[in-house]
Coordinates of C-alpha atoms in Angstrom, one line a residue:
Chain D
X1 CA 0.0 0.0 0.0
X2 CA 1.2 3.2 -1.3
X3 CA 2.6 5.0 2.1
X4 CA 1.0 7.9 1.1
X5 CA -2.5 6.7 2.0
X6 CA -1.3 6.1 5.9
X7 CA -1.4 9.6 6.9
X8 CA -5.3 10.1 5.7
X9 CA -6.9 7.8 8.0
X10 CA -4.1 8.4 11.1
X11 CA -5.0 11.7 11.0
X12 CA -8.1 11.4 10.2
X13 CA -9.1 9.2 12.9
X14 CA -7.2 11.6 15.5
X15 CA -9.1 14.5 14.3
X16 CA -12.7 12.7 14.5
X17 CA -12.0 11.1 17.9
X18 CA -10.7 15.2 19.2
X19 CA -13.3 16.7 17.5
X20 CA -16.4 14.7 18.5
X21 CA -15.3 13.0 21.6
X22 CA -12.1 15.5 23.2
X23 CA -10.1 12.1 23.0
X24 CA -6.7 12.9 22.8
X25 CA -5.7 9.3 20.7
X26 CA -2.1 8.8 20.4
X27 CA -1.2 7.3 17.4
X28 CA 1.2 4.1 17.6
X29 CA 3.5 2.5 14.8
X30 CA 1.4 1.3 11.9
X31 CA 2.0 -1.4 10.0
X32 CA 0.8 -4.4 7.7
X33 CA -1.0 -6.8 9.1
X34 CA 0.6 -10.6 9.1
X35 CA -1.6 -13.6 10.6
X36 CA -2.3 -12.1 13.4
X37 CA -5.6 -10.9 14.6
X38 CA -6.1 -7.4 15.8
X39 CA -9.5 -8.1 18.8
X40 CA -11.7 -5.2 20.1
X41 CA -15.4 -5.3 21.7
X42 CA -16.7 -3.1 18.8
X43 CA -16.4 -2.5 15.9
X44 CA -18.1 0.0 12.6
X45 CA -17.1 -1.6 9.8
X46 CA -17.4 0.4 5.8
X47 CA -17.2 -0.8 2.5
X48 CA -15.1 2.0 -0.1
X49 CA -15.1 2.1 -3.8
X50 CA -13.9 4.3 -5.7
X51 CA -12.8 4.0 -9.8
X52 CA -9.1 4.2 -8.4
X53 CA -9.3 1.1 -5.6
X54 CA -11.7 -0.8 -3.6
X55 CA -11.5 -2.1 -0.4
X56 CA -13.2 -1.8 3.2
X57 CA -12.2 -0.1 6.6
X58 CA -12.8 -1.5 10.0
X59 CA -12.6 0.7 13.6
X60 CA -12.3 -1.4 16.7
X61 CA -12.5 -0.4 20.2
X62 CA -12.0 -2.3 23.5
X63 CA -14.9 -1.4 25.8
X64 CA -12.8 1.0 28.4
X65 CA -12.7 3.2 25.2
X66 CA -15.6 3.6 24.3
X67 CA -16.6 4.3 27.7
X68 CA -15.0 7.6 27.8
X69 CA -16.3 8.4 24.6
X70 CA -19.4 8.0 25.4
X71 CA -19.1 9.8 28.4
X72 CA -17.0 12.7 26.3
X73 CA -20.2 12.5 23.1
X74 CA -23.7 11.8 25.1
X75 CA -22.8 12.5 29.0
X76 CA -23.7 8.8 29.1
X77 CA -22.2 5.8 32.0
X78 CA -22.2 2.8 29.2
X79 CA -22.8 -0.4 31.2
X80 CA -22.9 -2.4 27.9
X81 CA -23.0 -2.5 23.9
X82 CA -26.2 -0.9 24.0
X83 CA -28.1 0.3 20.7
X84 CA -26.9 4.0 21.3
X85 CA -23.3 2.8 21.6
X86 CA -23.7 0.6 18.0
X87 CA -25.1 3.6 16.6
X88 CA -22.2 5.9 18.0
X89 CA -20.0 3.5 16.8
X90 CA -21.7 3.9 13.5
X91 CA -21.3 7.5 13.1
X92 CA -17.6 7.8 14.2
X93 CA -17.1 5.0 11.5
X94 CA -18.7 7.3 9.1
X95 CA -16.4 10.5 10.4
X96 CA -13.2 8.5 10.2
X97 CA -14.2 7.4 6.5
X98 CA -15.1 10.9 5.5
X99 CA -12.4 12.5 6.9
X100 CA -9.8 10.0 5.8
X101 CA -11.2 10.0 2.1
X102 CA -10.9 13.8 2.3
X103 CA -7.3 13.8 2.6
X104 CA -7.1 11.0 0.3
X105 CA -8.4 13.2 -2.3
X106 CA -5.7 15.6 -1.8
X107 CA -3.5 12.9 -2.7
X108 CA -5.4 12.3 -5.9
X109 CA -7.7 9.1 -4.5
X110 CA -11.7 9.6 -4.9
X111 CA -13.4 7.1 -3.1
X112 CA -17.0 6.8 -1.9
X113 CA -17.7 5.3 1.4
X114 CA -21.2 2.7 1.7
X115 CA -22.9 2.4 4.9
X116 CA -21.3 0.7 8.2
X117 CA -22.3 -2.3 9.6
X118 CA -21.2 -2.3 13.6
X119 CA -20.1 -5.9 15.3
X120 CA -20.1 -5.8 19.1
X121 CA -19.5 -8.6 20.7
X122 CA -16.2 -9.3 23.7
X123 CA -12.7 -10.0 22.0
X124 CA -14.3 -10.2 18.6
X125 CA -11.3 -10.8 15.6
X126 CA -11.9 -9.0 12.0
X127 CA -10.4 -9.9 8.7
X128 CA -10.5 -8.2 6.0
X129 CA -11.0 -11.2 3.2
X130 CA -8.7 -9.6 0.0
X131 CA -5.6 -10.7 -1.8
X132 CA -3.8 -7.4 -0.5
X133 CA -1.9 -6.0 2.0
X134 CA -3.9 -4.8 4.9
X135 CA -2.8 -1.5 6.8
X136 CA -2.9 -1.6 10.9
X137 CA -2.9 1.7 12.4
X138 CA -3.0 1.1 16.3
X139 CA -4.2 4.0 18.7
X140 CA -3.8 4.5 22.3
X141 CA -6.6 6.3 24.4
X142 CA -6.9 7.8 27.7
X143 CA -7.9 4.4 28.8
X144 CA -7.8 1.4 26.1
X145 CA -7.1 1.1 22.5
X146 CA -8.8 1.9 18.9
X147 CA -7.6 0.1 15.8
X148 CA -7.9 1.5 12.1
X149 CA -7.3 -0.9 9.7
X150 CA -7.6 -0.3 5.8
X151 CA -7.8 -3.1 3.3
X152 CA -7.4 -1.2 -0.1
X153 CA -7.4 -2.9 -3.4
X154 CA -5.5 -1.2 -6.5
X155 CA -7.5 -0.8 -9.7
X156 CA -5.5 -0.5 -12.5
X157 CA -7.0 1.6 -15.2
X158 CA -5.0 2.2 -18.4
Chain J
X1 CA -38.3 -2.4 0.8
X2 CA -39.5 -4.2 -1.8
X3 CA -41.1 -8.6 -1.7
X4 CA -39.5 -8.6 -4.8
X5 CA -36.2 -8.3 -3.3
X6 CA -36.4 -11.0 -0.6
X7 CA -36.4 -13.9 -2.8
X8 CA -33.3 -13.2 -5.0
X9 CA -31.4 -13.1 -0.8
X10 CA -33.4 -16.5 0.3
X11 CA -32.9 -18.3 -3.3
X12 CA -29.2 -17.4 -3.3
X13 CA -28.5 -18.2 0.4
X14 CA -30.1 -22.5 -0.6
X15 CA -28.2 -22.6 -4.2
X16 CA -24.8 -21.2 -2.7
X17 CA -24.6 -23.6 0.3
X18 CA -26.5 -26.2 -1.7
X19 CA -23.7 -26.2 -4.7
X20 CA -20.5 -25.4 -2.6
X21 CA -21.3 -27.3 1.3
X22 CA -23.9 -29.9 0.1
X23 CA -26.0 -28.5 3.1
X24 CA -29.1 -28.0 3.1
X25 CA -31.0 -25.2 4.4
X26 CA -34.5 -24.7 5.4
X27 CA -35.6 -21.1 4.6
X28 CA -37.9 -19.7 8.0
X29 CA -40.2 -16.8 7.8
X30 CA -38.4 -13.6 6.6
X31 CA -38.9 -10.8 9.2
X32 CA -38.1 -6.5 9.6
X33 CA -35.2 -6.1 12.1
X34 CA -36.9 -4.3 14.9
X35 CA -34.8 -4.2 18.0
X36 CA -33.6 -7.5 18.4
X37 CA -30.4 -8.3 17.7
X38 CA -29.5 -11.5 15.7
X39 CA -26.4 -13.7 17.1
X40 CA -24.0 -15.8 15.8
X41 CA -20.2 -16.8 15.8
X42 CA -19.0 -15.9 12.6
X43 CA -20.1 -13.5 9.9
X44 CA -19.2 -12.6 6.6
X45 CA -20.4 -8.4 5.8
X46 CA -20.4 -7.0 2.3
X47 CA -21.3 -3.8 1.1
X48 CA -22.9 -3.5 -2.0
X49 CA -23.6 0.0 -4.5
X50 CA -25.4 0.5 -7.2
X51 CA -27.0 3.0 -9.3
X52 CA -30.5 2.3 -7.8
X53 CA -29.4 0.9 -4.3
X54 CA -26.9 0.8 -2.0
X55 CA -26.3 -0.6 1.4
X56 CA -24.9 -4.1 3.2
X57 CA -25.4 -7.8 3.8
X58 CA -24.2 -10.1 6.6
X59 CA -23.9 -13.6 6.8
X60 CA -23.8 -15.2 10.3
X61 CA -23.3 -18.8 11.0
X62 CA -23.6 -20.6 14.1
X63 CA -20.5 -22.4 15.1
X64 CA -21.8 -25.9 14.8
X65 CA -23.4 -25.3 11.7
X66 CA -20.0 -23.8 10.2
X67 CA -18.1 -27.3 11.4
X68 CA -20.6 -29.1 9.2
X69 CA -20.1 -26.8 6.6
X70 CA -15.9 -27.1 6.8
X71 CA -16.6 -30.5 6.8
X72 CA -18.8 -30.5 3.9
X73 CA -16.5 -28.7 1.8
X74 CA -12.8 -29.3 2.8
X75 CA -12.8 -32.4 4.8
X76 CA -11.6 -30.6 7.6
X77 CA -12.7 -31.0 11.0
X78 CA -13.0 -28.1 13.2
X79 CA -12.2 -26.7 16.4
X80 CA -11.8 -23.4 16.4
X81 CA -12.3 -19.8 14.0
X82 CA -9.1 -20.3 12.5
X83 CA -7.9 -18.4 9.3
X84 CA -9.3 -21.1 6.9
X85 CA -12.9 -21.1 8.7
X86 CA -12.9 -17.1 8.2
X87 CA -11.6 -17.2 4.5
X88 CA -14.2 -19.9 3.9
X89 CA -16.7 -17.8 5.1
X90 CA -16.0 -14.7 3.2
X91 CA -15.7 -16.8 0.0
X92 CA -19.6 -18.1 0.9
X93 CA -20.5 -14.4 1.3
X94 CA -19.1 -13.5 -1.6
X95 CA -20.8 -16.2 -3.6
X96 CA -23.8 -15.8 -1.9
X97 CA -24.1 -11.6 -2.5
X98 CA -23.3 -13.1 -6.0
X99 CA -25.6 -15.1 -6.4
X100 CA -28.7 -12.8 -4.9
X101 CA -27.2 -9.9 -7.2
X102 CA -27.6 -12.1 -10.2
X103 CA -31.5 -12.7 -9.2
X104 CA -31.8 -8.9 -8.6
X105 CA -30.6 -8.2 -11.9
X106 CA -33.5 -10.3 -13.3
X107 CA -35.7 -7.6 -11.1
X108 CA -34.0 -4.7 -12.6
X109 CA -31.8 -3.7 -10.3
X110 CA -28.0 -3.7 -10.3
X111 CA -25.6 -4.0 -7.6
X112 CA -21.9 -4.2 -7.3
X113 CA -20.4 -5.9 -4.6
X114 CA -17.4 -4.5 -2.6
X115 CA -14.9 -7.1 -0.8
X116 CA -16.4 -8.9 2.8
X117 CA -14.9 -8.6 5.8
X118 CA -15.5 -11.8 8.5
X119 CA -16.1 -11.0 11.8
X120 CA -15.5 -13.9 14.6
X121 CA -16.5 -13.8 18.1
X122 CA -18.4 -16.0 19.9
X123 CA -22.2 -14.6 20.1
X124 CA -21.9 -11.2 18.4
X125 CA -23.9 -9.2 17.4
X126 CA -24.6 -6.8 14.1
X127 CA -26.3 -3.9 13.2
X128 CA -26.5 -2.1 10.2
X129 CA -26.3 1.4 10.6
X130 CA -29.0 2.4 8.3
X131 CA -32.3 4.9 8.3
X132 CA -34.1 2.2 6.2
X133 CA -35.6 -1.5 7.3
X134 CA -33.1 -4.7 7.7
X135 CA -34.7 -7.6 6.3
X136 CA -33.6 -10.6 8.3
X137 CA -34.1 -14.2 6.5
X138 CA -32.9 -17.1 9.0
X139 CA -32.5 -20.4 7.8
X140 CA -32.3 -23.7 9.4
X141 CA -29.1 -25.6 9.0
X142 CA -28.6 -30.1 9.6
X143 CA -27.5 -28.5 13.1
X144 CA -27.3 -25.1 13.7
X145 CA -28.4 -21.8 11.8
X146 CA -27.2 -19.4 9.5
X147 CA -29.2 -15.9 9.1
X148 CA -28.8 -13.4 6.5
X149 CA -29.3 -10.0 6.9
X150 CA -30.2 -7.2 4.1
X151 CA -30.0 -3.5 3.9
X152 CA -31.0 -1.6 0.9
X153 CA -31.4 2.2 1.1
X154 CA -33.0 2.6 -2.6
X155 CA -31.4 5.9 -4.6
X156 CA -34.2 8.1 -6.1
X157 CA -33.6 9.1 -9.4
X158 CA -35.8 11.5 -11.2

């Protein structure tokens, strides 16, 4: 995966989870994902096309996350994966997309983002079923972890 | 949305894991998603766009219906949601989004389909993150149960 397509959705997800949330998220090392399965307790998940590349996009968060950011977002003291946190979920999904495939168009990639699907469920794995290289881009929060990762599928066009 | 669009979803689901697991499923009473949220261990999500549509479909098996599955079509008995069960179960998604999309077609409306993503955890949950209904079509396995879930948000077009 071109390295210029990391930045988009690092910053993108830092500037979603400030803007909407106030979480600070401090970006880790990113890096391509082997066998190894990246777990979380939920998850938006977004399918991307574009006439450039395909591929789909999947945010995870461990629960103590998403606890703060839905205290940050609604006020709320989440006790479980609730409809209001899926639907949170959801719409941060949606943000990180948008804003990532903003700053992807600055780098000359149009794509269009479908609608997310969110997965909640404890230590849930995610794989991203493509013949590609799939981007990991860990983030540390306050409390707990969110995960970006970016399965992105090269159409060659003469 | 639409009857016409359930059966293309229900048809597709039997002939895919009819021709590729030799398993048998028995189609139950399709239903609109209200609150209740469908479980499973495994599931295989793909987005789908179109000119006239777009939106997502899921694919959740049960565990012991996925070992007769594996079984059916590899040989392989198994233990756990390795790698091979999740690529098996995007490929059946994939076939079977193919397979409803070719009935569609015959209904006059066109969809492409992006690339699925498999989700494994035991008893997750999904939710499509949509303003529209989810049809939910569940299906009786030999053991166990599969259920596939459809969002369309239709595109007006003048």
């Amino acid at each position: 995966m071109d390295v210029r397509y990391i930045n988009p959705f690092l910053t993108g997800a830092v500037e979603v989870l400030g803007t909407m949330a106030s979480v600070a998220l401090k970006p880790q090392k990113p890096y391509l994902k082997q066998h190894e399965a990246s777990t979380g307790d939920i998850s938006g998940i977004i399918g991307v096309t574009g006439s450039g590349a395909m591929g789909s996009i999947s945010v995870t968060f461990t629960f103590d996350l998403i606890q703060v950011v839905m205290k940050n977002m609604l006020g709320d003291d989440v006790s479980g994966l609730d409809d209001e946190v899926k639907d949170a979920v959801g719409e941060l999904t949606n943000q990180i997309s948008g804003a990532a495939r903003r700053h992807l168009a600055q780098e000359g990639l149009s794509l269009q983002a479908g609608i997310p699907t969110v997965v909640a469920g404890k230590n849930h794995t995610i794989k991203h079923i493509v013949t590609g290289p799939v981007l990991v881009i860990p983030f540390e929060g306050p409390q707990g972890k969110m995960i970006v990762e970016v399965s992105l599928v090269m159409i060659k066009t003469k």
